[in-house]
Amino acid sequence: MPELPEVETTVRGLTPVLKGHRIGSIELRRGDLRRPFPPDLRQRLTGARVTALGRRAKYGLIETDRGDTLVFHLGMSGHWRVDPEEIGKHDHVVIRTDVGRRLALNDHRRFGSLDLVRTEALGDYAPFAVMGPEPLGEDFDGAYLHRALASRSAPVKALLLDQRIVAGLGNIYVCDALNLAGIAPGRTAGRISRPRLDRLAESVKTVLRAAIAAGGSSLRDYVQPNGELGYFSSDWRVYGREGKACPACGAAIRRRVDSGRSTFHCQACQR
Ligand code: ZN
C-alpha cells in the first residue's frame, strides 16, 4: 500500500511532466474508483494549465490556473504510469499534455480516488478538514506531540496512526520511528517524557526523509524503467523484519498482531 514517501515521490515524478503544461485531454475509462469521479471533471480540466503540484498527507495535489486542484489518493494499489506504451485494463484515467506526454492512473483494486476541489477551499475538503499537521512540517515537533498526547491513555502507536494527530503516517513508518526513538509501541502516550517526544518527532522525520531519499536515489526522476511512479525498495528498520536483528541493539525483532495489524518492534531497547 502506498505510504507517504511513495505519494511524495509520485508527486516529484509527476512534476516535470505536468508543471507549466496544459492538460490536452483527460480520458475517464470508467466512472469511478472508490467513489464516482466528479461529473464535470473533464470539462473543468481540459485545457487547464498545471501551475503547481504538492502533497497533503497521502493525497497528491495537482493545481491548475482555473482555480481547481485535482486531488488524488492511490488507495491500496494505485500508481501513475508515465508515457506507457500501451493503455491496459487497469489504467482508469489517461491524461495527455499539450506536448504529447501521457499519464495513466492504474489501480487494479480501485480503492483510490480522484476529486476536483476549488483550490481556495482545499482546507474544507472533507479528509483535510480534521487532519493534524504534516509530519515533515515545522509545526510537528516534540512540543506539538507533548500537547497532542497529554493525558491520553491510548498506546502511542495507535495515536501516531490517528490522522487527526498527525497526517499521513501509516503502519510501516510508525513502527520504524518508534524503534529509532526507542519507545515501545504500547507505551501510554500521555506518560512519555518531553525529551523522548522530541526524539520521537525527529525519528518520524528521519524515517520518512530516508524513504523519500531512497526513492530518489534508486530511480531516475522517481520513475522506474517501466514508467511506474512511486514504488521503490526501501530498507525498513523493523517493519517486515521479524526475527532479524534490531538495528539499534541487535536483539531479535518481534511481531505482534493487534486487530489484524502487525506491529514490529524490539522488546530489548524499546521502552
Ligand atoms: Zn533493539
Short mmCIF file of N, CA and C in Angstrom, two decimals, residues 44 76 182 204 223 256:
data_model
loop_
_atom_site.label_atom_id
_atom_site.label_comp_id
_atom_site.label_asym_id
_atom_site.label_seq_id
_atom_site.Cartn_x
_atom_site.Cartn_y
_atom_site.Cartn_z
N ARG A 44 -13.77 20.71 -16.68
CA ARG A 44 -13.01 21.69 -15.90
C ARG A 44 -11.50 21.54 -16.09
N MET A 76 -5.10 1.38 -2.27
CA MET A 76 -4.27 0.23 -1.91
C MET A 76 -3.23 -0.09 -2.98
N GLY A 182 13.34 4.46 20.31
CA GLY A 182 13.48 3.61 21.49
C GLY A 182 12.24 3.59 22.37
N VAL A 204 10.38 10.33 13.46
CA VAL A 204 9.36 10.26 12.39
C VAL A 204 9.90 10.95 11.14
N VAL A 223 11.11 7.73 -11.53
CA VAL A 223 10.39 6.88 -12.48
C VAL A 223 11.13 5.56 -12.62
N ARG A 256 3.88 -8.57 16.56
CA ARG A 256 2.67 -8.80 17.33
C ARG A 256 1.51 -8.36 16.45
#
